[in-house]
CSV table of C-alpha atoms in Angstrom, one decimal:
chain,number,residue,atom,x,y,z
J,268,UNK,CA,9.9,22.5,20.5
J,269,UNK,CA,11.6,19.8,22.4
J,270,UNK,CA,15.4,19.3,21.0
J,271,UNK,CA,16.0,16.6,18.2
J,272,UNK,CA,19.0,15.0,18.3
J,273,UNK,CA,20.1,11.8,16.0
J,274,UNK,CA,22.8,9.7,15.7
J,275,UNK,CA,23.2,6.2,14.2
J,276,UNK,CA,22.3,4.3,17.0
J,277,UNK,CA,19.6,6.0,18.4
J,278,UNK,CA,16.8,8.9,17.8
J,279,UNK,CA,16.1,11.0,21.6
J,280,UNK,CA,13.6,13.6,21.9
J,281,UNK,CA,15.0,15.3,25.1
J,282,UNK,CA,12.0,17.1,27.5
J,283,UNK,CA,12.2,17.8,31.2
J,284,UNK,CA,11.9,14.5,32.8
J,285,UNK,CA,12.4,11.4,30.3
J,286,UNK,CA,14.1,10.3,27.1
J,287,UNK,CA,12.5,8.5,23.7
J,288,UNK,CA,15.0,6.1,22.3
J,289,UNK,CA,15.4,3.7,19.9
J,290,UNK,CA,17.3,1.0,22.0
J,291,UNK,CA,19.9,-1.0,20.8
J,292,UNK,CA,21.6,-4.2,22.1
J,293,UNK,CA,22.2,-3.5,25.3
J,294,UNK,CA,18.8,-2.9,26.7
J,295,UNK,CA,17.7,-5.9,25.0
J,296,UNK,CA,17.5,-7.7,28.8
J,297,UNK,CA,16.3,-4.5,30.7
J,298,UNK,CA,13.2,-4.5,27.9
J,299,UNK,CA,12.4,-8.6,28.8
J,300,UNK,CA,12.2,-7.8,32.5
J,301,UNK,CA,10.2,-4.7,32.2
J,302,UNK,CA,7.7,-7.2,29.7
J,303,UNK,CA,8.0,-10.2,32.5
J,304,UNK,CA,6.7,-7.7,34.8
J,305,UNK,CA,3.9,-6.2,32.7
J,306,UNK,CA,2.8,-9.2,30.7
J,307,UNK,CA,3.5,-11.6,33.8
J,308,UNK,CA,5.2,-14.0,31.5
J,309,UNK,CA,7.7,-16.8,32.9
J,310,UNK,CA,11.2,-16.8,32.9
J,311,UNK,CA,11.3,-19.8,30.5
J,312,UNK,CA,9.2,-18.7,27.9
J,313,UNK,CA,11.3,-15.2,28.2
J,314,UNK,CA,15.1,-16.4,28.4
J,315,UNK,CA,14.5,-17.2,25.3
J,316,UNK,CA,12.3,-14.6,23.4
J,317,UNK,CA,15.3,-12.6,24.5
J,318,UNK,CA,17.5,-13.8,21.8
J,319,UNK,CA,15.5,-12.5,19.1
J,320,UNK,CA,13.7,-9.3,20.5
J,321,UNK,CA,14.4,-6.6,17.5
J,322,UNK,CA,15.1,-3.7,19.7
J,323,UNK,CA,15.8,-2.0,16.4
J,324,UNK,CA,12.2,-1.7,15.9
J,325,UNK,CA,11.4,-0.9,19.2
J,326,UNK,CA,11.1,3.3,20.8
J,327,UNK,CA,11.5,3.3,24.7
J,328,UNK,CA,11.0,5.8,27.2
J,329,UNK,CA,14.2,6.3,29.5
J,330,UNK,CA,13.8,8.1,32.8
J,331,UNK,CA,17.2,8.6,33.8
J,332,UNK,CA,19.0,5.1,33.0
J,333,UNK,CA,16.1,3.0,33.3
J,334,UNK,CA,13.6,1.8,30.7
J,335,UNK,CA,10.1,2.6,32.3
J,336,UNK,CA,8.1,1.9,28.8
J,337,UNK,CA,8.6,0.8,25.6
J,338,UNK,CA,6.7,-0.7,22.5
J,339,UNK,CA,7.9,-1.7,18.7
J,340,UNK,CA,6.2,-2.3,15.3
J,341,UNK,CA,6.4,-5.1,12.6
J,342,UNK,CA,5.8,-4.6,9.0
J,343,UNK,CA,2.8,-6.2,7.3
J,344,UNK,CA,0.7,-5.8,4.2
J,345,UNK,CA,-3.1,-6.2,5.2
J,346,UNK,CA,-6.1,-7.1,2.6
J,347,UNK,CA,-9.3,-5.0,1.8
J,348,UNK,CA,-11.1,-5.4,-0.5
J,349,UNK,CA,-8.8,-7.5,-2.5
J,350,UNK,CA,-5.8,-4.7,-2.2
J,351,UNK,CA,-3.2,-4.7,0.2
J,352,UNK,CA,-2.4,-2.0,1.8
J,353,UNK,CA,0.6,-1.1,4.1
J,354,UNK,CA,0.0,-1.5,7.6
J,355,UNK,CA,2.3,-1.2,10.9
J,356,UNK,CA,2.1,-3.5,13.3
J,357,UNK,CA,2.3,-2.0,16.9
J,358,UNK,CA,3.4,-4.8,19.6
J,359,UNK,CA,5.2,-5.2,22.9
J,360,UNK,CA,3.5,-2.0,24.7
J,361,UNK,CA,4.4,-2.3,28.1
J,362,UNK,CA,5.0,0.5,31.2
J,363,UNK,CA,6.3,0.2,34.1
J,364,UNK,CA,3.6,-0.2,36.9
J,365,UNK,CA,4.9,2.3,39.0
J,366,UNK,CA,4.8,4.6,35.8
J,367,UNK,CA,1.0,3.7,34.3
J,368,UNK,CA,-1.7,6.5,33.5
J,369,UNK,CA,1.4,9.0,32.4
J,370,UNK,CA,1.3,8.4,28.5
J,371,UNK,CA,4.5,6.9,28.5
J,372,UNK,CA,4.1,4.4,26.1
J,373,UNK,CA,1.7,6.4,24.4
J,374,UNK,CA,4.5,8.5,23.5
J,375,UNK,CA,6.4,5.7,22.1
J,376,UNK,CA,3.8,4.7,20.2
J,377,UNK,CA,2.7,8.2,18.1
J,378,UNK,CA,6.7,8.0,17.5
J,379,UNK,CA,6.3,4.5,15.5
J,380,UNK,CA,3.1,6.0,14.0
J,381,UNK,CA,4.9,9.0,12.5
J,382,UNK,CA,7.4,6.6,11.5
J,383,UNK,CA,5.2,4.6,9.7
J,384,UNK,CA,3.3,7.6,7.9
J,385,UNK,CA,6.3,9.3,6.9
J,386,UNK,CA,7.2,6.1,5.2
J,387,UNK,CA,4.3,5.3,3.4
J,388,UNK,CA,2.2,2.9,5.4
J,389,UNK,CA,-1.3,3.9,5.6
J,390,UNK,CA,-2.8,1.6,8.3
J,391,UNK,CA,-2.2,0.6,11.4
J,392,UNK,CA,-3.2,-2.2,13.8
J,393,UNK,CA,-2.8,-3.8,17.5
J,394,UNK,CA,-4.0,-6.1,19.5
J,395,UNK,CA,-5.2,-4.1,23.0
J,396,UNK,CA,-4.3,-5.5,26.4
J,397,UNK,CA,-6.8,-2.4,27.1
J,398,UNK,CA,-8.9,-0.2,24.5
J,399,UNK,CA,-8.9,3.6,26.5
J,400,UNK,CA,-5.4,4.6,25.8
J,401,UNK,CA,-5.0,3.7,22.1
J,402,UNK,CA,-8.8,5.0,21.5
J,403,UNK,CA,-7.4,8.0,22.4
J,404,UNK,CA,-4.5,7.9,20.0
J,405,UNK,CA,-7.5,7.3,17.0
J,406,UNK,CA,-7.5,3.6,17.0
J,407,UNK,CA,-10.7,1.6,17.1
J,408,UNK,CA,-12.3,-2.4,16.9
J,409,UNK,CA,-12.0,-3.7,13.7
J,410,UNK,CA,-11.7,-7.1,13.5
J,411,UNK,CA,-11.0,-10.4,15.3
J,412,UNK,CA,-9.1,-13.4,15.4
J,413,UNK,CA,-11.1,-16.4,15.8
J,414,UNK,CA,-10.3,-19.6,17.4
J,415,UNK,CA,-12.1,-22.8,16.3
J,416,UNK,CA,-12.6,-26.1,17.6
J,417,UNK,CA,-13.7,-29.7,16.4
J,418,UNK,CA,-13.4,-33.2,18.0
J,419,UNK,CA,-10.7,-35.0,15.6
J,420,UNK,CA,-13.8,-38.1,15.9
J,421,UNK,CA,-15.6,-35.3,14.4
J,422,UNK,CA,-13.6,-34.6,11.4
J,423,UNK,CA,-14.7,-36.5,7.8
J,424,UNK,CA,-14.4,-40.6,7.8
J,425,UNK,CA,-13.2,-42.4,5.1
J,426,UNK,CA,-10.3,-43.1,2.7
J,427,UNK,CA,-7.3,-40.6,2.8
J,428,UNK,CA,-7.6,-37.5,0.9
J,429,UNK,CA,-7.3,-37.2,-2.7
J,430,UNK,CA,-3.8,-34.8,-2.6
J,431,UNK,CA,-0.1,-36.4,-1.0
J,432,UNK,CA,-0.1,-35.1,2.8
J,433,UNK,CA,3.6,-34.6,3.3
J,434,UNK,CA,6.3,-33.2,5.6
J,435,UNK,CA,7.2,-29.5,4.6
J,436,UNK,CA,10.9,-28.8,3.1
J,437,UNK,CA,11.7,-25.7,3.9
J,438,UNK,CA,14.0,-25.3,0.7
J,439,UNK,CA,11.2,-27.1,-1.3
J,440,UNK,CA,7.8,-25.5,0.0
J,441,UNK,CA,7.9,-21.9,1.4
J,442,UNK,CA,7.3,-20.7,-2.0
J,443,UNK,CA,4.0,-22.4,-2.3
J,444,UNK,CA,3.2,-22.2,0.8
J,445,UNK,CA,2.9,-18.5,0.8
J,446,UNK,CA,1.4,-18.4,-2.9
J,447,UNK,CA,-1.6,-20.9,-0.9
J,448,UNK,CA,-1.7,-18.8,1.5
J,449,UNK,CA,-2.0,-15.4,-0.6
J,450,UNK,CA,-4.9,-17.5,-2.8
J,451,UNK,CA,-6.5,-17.9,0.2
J,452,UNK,CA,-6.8,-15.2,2.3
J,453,UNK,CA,-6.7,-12.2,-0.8
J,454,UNK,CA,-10.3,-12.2,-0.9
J,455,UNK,CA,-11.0,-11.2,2.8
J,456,UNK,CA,-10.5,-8.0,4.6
J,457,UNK,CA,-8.4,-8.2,7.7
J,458,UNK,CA,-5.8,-11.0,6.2
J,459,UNK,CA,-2.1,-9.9,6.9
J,460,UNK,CA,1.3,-10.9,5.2
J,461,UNK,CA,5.2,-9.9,5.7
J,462,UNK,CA,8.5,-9.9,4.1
J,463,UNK,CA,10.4,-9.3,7.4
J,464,UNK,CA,12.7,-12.6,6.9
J,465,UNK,CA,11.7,-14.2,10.3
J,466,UNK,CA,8.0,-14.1,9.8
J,467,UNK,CA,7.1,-17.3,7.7
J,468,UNK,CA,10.1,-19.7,8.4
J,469,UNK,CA,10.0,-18.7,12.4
J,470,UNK,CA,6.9,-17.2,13.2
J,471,UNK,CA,4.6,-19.0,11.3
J,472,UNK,CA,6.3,-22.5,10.4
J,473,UNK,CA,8.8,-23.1,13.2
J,474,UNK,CA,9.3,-23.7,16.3
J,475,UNK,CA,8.6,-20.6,18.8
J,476,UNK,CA,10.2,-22.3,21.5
J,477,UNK,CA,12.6,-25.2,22.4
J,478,UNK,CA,10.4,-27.4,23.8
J,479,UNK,CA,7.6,-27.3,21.6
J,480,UNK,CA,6.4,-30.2,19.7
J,481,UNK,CA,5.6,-28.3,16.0
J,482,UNK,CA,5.0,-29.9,12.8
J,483,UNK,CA,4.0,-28.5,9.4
J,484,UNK,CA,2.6,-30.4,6.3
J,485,UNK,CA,1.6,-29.9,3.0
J,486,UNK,CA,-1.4,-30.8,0.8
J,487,UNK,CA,0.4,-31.3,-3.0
J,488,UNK,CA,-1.6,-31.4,-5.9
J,489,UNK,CA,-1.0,-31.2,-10.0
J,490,UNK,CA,-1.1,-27.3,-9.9
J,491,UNK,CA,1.2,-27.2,-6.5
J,492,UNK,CA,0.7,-27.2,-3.0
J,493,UNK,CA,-3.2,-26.4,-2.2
J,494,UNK,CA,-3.3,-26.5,1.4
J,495,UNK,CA,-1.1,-26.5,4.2
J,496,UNK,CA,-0.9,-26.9,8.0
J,497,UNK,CA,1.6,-25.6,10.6
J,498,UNK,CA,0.7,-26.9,14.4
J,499,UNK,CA,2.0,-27.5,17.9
J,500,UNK,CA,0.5,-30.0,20.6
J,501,UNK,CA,-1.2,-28.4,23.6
J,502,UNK,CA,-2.3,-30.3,26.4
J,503,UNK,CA,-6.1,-31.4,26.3
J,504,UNK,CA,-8.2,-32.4,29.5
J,505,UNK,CA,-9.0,-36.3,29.8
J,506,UNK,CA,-8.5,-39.3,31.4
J,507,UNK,CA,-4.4,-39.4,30.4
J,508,UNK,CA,-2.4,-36.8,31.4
J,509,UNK,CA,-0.8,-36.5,28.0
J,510,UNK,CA,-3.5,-36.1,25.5
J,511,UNK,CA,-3.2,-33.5,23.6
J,512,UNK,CA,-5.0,-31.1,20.9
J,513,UNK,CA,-3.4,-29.6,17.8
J,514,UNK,CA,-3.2,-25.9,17.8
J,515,UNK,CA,-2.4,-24.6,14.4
J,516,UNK,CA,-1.3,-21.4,14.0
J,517,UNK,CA,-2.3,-21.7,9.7
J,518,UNK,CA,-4.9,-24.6,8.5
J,519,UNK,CA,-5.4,-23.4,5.1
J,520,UNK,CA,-6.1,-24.9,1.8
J,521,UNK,CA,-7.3,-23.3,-1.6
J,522,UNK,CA,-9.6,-26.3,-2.9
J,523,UNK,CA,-11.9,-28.8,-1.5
J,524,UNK,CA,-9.4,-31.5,-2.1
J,525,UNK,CA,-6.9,-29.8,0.2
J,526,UNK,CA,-9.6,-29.3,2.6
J,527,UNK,CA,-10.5,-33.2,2.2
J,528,UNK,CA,-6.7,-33.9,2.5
J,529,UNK,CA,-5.9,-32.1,5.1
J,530,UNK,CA,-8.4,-33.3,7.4
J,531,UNK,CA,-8.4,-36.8,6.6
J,532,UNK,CA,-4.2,-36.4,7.7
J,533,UNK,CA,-5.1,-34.7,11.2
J,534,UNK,CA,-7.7,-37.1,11.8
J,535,UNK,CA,-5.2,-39.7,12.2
J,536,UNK,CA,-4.1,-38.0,15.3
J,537,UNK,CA,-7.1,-39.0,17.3
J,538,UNK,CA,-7.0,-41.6,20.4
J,539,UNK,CA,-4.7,-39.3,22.4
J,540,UNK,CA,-5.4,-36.4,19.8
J,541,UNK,CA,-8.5,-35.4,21.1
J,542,UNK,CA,-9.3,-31.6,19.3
J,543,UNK,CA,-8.2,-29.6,16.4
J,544,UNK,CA,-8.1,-26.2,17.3
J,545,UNK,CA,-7.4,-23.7,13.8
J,546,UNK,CA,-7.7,-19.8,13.4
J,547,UNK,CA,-10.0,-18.3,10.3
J,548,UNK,CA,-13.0,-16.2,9.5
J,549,UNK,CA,-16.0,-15.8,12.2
J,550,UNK,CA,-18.0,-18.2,10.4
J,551,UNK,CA,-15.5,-20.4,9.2
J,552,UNK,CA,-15.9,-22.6,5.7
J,553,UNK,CA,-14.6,-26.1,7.7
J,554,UNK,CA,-18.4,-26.2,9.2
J,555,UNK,CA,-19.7,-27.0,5.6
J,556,UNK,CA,-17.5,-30.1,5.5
J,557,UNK,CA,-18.1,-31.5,9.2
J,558,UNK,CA,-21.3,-33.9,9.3
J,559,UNK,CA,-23.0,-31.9,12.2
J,560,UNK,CA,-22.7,-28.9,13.9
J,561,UNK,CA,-19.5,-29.4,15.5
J,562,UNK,CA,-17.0,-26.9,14.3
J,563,UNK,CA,-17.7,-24.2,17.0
J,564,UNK,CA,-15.9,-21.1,18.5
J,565,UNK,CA,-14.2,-21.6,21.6
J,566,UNK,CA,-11.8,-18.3,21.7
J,567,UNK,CA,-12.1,-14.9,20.3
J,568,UNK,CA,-10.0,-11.5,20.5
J,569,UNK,CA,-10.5,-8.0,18.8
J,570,UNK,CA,-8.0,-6.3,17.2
J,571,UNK,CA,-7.9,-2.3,16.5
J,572,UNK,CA,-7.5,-0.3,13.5
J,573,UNK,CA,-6.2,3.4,13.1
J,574,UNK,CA,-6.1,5.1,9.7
J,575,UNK,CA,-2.5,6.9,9.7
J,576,UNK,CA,-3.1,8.0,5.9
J,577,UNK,CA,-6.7,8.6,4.9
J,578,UNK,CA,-6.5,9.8,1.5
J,579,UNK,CA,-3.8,6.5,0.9
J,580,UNK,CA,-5.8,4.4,2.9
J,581,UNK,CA,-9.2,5.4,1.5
J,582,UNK,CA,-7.5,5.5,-2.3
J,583,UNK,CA,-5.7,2.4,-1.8
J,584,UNK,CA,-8.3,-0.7,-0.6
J,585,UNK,CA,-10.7,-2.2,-2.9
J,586,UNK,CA,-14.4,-1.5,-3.0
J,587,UNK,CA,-17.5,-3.3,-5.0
J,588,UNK,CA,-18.5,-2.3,-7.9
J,589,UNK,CA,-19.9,1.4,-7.2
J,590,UNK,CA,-20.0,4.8,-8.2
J,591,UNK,CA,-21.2,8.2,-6.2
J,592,UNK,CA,-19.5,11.1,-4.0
J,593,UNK,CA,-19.8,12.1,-1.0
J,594,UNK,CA,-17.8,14.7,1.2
J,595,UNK,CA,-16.0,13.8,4.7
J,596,UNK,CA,-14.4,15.6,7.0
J,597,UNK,CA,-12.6,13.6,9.9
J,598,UNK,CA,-11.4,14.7,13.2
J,599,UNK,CA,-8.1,13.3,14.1
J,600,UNK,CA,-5.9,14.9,16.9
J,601,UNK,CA,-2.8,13.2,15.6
J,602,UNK,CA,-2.5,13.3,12.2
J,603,UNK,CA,-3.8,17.0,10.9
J,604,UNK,CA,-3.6,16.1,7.4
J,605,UNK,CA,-6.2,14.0,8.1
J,606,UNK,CA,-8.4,16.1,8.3
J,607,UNK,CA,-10.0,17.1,5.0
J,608,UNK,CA,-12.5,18.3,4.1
J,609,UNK,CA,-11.9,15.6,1.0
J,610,UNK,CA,-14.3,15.1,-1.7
J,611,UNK,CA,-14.7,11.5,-2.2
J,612,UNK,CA,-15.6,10.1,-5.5
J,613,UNK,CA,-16.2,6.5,-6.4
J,614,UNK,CA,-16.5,5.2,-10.2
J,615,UNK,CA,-17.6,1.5,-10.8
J,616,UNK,CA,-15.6,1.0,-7.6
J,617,UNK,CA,-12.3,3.0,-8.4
J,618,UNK,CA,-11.9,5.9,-5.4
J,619,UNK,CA,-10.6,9.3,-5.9
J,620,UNK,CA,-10.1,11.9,-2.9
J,621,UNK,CA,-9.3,15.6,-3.6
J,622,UNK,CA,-10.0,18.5,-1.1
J,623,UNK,CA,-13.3,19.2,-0.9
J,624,UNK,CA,-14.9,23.1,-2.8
J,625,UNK,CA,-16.4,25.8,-0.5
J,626,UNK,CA,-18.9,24.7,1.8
J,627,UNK,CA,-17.4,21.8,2.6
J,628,UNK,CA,-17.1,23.2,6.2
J,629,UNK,CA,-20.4,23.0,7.0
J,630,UNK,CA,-19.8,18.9,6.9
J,631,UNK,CA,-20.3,17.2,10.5
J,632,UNK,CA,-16.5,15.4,11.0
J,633,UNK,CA,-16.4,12.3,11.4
J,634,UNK,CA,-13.6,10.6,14.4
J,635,UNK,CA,-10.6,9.0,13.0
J,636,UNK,CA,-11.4,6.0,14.9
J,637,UNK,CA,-15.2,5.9,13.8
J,638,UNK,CA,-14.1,6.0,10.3
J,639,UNK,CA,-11.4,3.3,10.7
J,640,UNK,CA,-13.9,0.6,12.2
J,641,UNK,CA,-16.3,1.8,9.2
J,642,UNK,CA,-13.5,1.0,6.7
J,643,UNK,CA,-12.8,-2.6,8.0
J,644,UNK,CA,-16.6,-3.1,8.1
J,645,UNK,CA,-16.7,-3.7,11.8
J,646,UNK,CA,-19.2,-0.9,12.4
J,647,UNK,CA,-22.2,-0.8,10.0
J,648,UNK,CA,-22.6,2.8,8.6
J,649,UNK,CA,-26.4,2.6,10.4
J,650,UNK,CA,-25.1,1.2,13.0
J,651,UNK,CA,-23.4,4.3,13.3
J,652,UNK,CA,-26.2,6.6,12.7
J,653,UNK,CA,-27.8,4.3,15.6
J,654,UNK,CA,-24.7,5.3,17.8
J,655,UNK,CA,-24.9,9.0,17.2
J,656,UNK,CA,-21.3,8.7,15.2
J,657,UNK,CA,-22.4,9.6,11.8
J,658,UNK,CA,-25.6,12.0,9.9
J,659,UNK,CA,-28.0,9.7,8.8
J,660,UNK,CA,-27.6,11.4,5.7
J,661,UNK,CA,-23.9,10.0,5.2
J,662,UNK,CA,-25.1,6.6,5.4
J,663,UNK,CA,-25.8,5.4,2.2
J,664,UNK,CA,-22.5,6.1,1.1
J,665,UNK,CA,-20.8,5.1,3.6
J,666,UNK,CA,-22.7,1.9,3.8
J,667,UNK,CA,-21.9,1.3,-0.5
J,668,UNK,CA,-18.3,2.1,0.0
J,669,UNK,CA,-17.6,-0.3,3.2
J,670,UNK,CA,-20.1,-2.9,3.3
J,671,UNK,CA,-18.8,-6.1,3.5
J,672,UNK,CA,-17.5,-9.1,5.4
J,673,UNK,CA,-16.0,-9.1,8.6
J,674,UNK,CA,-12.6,-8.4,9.2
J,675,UNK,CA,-10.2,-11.3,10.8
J,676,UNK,CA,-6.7,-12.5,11.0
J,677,UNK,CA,-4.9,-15.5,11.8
J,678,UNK,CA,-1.9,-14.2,13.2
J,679,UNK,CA,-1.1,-12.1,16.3
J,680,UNK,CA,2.2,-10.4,16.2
């Protein structure tokens, strides 16, 4: 067993050739080189994501002084079936070229996974720059984030909305804002939120970067705010070389007068506004209120999902109103509690999993990352069958237990 050694500042796990660290302040610039170089980002953009890196959440690999690979993890809560569940966020994965193909980050990241099981957090989920390493570490597709467009010309004519369009207070508004948002998104699966105190004044309703033009509004009715919008102006091809569209990172309203309201505002922007482009479900709900068949995908990018707790994570989400049992045994390299056999029992849509009775290890196991894409609904259950993944006799419960919409976010991280 490799020595353990820990100290306040950082946790190393000492081998033969390299270190794991948590970094702290002083590697802060070493890790936004080694991420220009990786994610070919410009200095610009990067002088000043420097200032708020959270190398506290980050585990790097040291090979002698010299970070050659490193990743981190947020926080969130993430939505199924009308439950949230905890879920860790992996981010920032980079190695050093010269170091690639030796499971250097990989090792950073199974360190923030044990991290995030020991504490309680039963999912998580990344976005992949590439799929083979973390579908070796269990993780699998599971959703997307969807990108939208519609010509503001396109957008509903006629009298401003029904609800007060307004600038958003910060001191006034987060509250509701994030109540909207909850009402919202609490019905889908995929949805995340966070506490982590950065993540809705910064990330979500400021300004990323210095020179960005950003704006957010709100949609105030009787009850409160039901809709809101946070954007930024990108550039937009035409005739002028500064017409723009809106990029929002949120567009979201809880009623069709915040929908109205909302939409009526941003299509004031047009003459040098020339698109709204907005985040949301694959098929999203702003198509029913567009005359024709405008509203249309223009960008989309899958996310994965890795169970880190199954019995939490199976126990924990919602499910429709159904009752039956089945037995599942799951493979999972990482993780051996994982691995069942577990007796699952569902009763008018309330799971229970207990290790399974004798015989239970005659039960085909199922891979962790096959039954994390079932559980966000990604993968039909025949679908699976179809693949080879699953017994066709496992389908029918399967299919009862994770049928359901597709999984989306409107946040990376």
């Amino acid at each position: 067993m490799p020595e353990v050694r820990r100290d306040p500042v950082r946790l190393r796990v000492r081998s033969m050739t390299s270190e794991l660290v948590t970094p702290s302040d002083e590697h802060r610039e070493e890790i936004v080189g080694l991420m220009r170089v990786a994610f070919n980002l410009g200095s610009g953009a990067m002088a000043e994501r420097a200032a708020w890196l959270p190398v506290e959440k980050m585990r790097c690999v040291l090979e002698g002084d010299r970070i050659v690979a490193a990743a981190a993890a947020r926080d969130f809560r993430q939505w199924f079936g009308g439950r949230e569940l905890g879920m860790s966020g992996i981010w920032g994965v980079v190695t050093a070229p010269e170091h690639r193909g030796g499971g250097l980050a990989t090792r950073a990241v199974t360190e923030l996974l044990e991290a995030a099981r020991a504490k309680g957090q039963q999912l998580s989920v990344l976005y992949p720059a590439t799929q083979r390493p973390y579908r070796g570490m269990g993780y699998e597709l599971a959703g997307t984030m969807t990108r939208h467009a519609v010509a503001l010309d396109d957008l509903p004519r006629g009298p401003a909305g029904p609800l007060t369009v307004e600038e958003y207070d910060p001191a006034r508004d987060l509250d509701g804002i994030r109540a909207c948002y909850r009402a919202s998104v609490s019905g889908h699966q995929g949805p995340i939120d966070s506490d982590d105190p950065d993540w809705w004044p910064q990330k979500i309703l400021g300004r990323w970067f210095s020179d960005d033009v950003q704006r957010a509004v709100v949609a105030r009715g009787a009850s409160g705010i039901e809709g809101y919008a946070s954007f930024t102006f990108g550039s937009d091809q035409g005739p002028l070389d500064f017409e723009y569209s809106i990029n929002c990172r949120h567009l979201v309203a809880t009623s069709v007068e915040g929908w109205a309201s909302l939409l009526t505002y941003l299509r004031g922007f047009r003459g040098l506004g020339r698109t709204l482009k907005f985040t949301g479900p694959p098929a999203h709900p702003v198509a029913l209120l567009v005359e024709e068949q405008r509203v249309r995908p223009v960008w989309s990018f899958q996310w994965m999902l890795r169970l880190i707790d199954v019995v939490g994570a199976l126990e924990g989400r919602g499910y429709p109103p159904v009752s039956g049992e089945m037995v599942l045994a799951v493979e999972d390299a990482l993780f051996p509690e994982n691995r069942g056999p577990w007796r699952v029992v569902a009763e008018g849509g309330v799971v229970s999993v207990s290790p399974a009775g004798a015989g239970a290890d005659r039960v085909r196991p199922i891979s962790i990352g096959t039954l994390s894409c079932l559980y966000s609904g990604f993968l039909s259950a025949y679908d699976a069958v179809g693949l080879g993944l699953v017994d066709e006799a496992e389908a029918p419960g399967l299919a009862r237990l994770f049928g359901g919409p597709a999984a989306w976010m409107h946040d990376f991280f």
